[in-house]
Amino acid sequence: MREERSDMSEDEDGGGGVEQKERWGSSHGGGCCGSAKSRGGVWTDPPPPFSDQVLENVLENVLQFLVCRRDRNAASLVCRSWYRAEAQSRGELFIGNCYAVSPRRATDRFHRVRSVVLKGKPRFADFSLVPLGWGAHFSPWASAMAAAYPWLERICLKRMSIADDDLSLLAFSFPFFKDLTLICCDGFGTPGLAVIAEKCRHLRVLDLIEAYLEEEEEDEVVDWISKFPQTTTSLETLGFDCVDSAVNFEALEALVARSPALRQLRVNHHVTVDQLFRLMVRAPQLTHLGTGSFGPPAALAPQGDVMEHEADLVSAFAASSFAEITADELKPVIHHCHNLQKFWVLDTVRDEGLQAVAATCKDLRELRVFPLNATEDSEGFVSDVGLAAISEGCRRLRSILYFCQQMTNKAVITMSKNCQELVVFRLCIMGRHLPDHHTKEPMDEGFGAIVMNCKKLTRLAVSGLLTDKAFGYIGKYGKSIRTLSVAFAGDSDVGLRYVLEGCPKLQKLEIRDSPFGDPALLSGIHQYYNMRFLWMNSCKLSIRGCKDVAQRLPRLVVEVIRDRPEADEETVEKLYMYRSLAGPRNDAPPFVKIL
Amino acid sequence: MDGGVGYVDVDALKATELRLGLPGSDEPSEKPPPPTTTTTTTTAARPSKRSLDEDRAARREPSEGGRATSTRATKAQVVGWPPIRSYRKNSFQAMKTEAEVAGLYVKVSMDGAPYLRKIDLEVYKGYKELREALKDMFKCFEGCKGSEYAITYEDKDGDLMLVGDVPWEMFTSSCKKLRIIRGAEAIRGLGSSQ
């Protein structure tokens, strides 16, 4: 898979390289058959008049097999003919930043889209760093798609603001709609869900992942579960653990009973353990089961039938992640889960619990350990011991998110050597600037080992006491890194420079509370058109530096967000910049200044 | 210690010292330095060097560190750190706070007793302990008429429920007040259960 190249010198229009590029390749003419020798070649006779259309039809049929969007982007750059054919055959539209391109432009280019993935706010919005009302409204996209894509089947939105009316528009505009996945979205409520349930007769997936539904009074809550069609449904995935309001359990049970295709079910905390058991009995074919949380704290006491079910589950019961399970409660259950691949759990299971996981779950691919007490100075339940144990036992680990109060370089180095398949490594040592617990040294060597040894690493989140040296390692070895999250780290501008100069594949860079200033920002000028975005808050940036970047890169939207009006004009508290073909957005709230 | 002996000497000397000033208006004798408050920071060896913005952030927030003794979280919390989605944070804490808010101190009334009592449900591990405690508390009111009584409670919905049916944690999170029913009424109620 070739990564798209967007060197400034190749761009004819001087524009940026975005994922849906409006660029024309250098070899025009309809004679491109994809063979190397005709590319760039010159035709001596004018091509026969129909060959273009014939060729494009053939091309479309061939390009259909290209699924990966990066491959498609590359194919679209070959020549006009390929560009058109690709545009006609692209079935899934992925837009990593809803402000990078206008809805109109996207729908003008791609006509036969069946599936749309759209992302909005920067990730740090999850941690209250982006003020409310910042943007990422789904409405303009909903309208554009309703008009352009009547055969649309799937929509996946992440960090978008969606109104009930938007959901209504979806339900009425797309008769073949099958899949709605909303991740960390907000702005809608049960009325919106009700319309979807009622009108989307072919719905297969309704997956709400950590959505913030609108607050509703008791009498405003709509019984959306009852709105599903009364006949057998085609539901395969139903996830509503983030919905605060209770659902009609009888209706839910009946729904599960008439949904033979249901494989993944996530219910909210209003569903009790007993009710959950009833659901499991109704749907023995489930492969994924989760709860928002248990009502009263219930120990996972193994009970006869329940245990058999759990052994079949690919993602664990405890994947609810909100149950305060101790090591003793976990052990008898996890002991059976040999096939477990994805495990999300609270740190209440302690290092001991993780050791049990490591002993049994040899095929574990993804582990997330969340802290019960998400504060800096709380008692830590897991530590370097747990991490090392996991690395010893789960050699196939690909993705890890680990919150802890103390860590050692040694454990991280051990993981770097044992888990060569790591693609995502996110370690959060919750105390800011905390050094290695034993040696008191910075955590540079640990993270250095990760980038050095894990050749497949594309996502990295660092923490603890880190000097510029750590960034030196990242810049030197992190050649595949696409997403980097930095907080309270580094000594000087040099740190950021290392990264911007050393990581060619960098797409998403989010930094907070680190001593990087204008010189560091300017050192990345060559890189910003290759990236989706850069976020920096509470660093040492000034308006001057940001303006400088904005002037030099016209296709970059540079947003300065000020959430305290009394803060001085010169310093930049929050910077969010992203490449865009759409130019400065027209829905920016007053606290956003676009330079 | 040396200091002590020295003081005595000094004092004696002072008494004989010729000084200007009213008698009795001595300069206070040098006190021994106050014992240093051990400011054990709650996190391990913190380097003195911090980023500029760290300092700025610390100044904005109420002063952090130095308060080692309180058991609750003493560190000033920085916005968005640790990076847990507030949705998740709230869910983890939800169970705890629910228990704290709803089940802590509840009034206990007993039929015939002139005044009510208040107990902290969190103190008890289970129903047995609760019964013992209540028995103790209302010992003085148990007349010779007989000790048939039922412990009931009013739950969130306002219904009168018999204590002991549901798991302890569910009880503590939903109990609003306790009522000890005595005599005939109690016996009637107890007929079906137990």
XYZ file of C-alpha atoms in Angstrom, chain A residues 126-129 159 184 210 212 241-242 294-297 321-322 324 344 346 370-377 403 428-430 432-435 440 465 487-488 491 512-514 538-540 564, chain B residues 42-47 49-54 56-58 60 64 72-96 98 167 169-170 173:
94
model
C -12.939 14.256 24.560
C -10.990 15.745 27.438
C -12.921 18.997 27.611
C -10.211 20.904 25.807
C -17.085 13.408 17.196
C -18.432 10.188 20.657
C -19.853 6.874 24.024
C -23.449 12.227 24.802
C -24.582 1.456 26.643
C -24.119 5.201 26.615
C -23.803 -3.091 36.499
C -26.507 -1.523 38.629
C -25.582 -2.619 42.084
C -22.033 -3.889 42.209
C -15.178 -2.079 31.638
C -17.265 -0.339 34.198
C -15.320 -3.000 39.584
C -11.164 -3.726 28.267
C -10.809 -1.492 35.088
C -8.763 2.028 32.658
C -8.252 3.628 36.069
C -11.042 3.492 38.603
C -9.807 6.743 40.051
C -8.803 8.957 37.212
C -6.759 11.286 39.340
C -3.057 11.846 39.535
C -2.409 10.868 43.075
C -3.328 3.768 32.693
C -0.597 6.936 30.427
C 1.373 7.402 33.608
C -1.151 9.532 35.385
C 2.594 14.344 35.327
C 6.340 14.310 34.814
C 6.735 11.092 36.727
C 10.071 9.383 36.166
C 14.079 7.839 38.925
C 8.942 12.440 32.579
C 1.357 15.691 27.118
C 3.572 17.419 29.689
C 12.398 20.333 27.309
C -0.629 19.678 25.353
C 1.296 21.473 28.049
C 4.711 21.042 26.512
C -0.949 25.300 26.626
C 2.394 25.314 24.874
C 4.545 28.361 24.161
C -10.966 32.714 28.315
C 2.076 12.663 47.111
C 3.927 11.674 44.006
C 7.423 10.281 43.878
C 10.563 12.372 43.422
C 9.355 15.294 41.444
C 12.000 17.085 39.455
C 12.245 21.673 36.615
C 8.791 22.135 35.175
C 7.615 23.511 31.920
C 6.666 27.136 31.866
C 3.120 26.266 31.147
C 3.016 23.821 33.990
C 1.194 28.814 34.651
C -1.332 26.069 34.983
C -0.420 25.558 38.619
C -4.195 29.286 37.743
C -1.049 22.000 44.622
C -8.752 12.657 49.618
C -7.146 13.736 46.343
C -5.058 16.749 47.199
C -3.607 17.540 43.807
C -5.259 20.259 41.854
C -6.781 18.578 38.886
C -5.726 19.885 35.524
C -8.420 20.093 32.877
C -8.596 16.953 30.820
C -5.900 15.080 32.725
C -5.605 12.138 33.016
C -7.064 11.746 29.550
C -10.195 9.815 30.326
C -13.372 10.730 28.557
C -15.625 12.369 31.099
C -18.350 9.996 30.052
C -16.254 7.097 31.285
C -15.031 8.905 34.357
C -18.591 9.647 35.362
C -19.632 6.065 34.844
C -16.872 4.756 37.080
C -17.726 7.203 39.775
C -21.455 6.900 39.365
C -21.805 3.820 41.464
C -19.707 5.244 44.243
C -24.824 7.070 44.243
C -28.641 -7.539 48.239
C -25.594 -2.806 48.315
C -28.896 -2.415 46.557
C -28.313 2.706 47.700
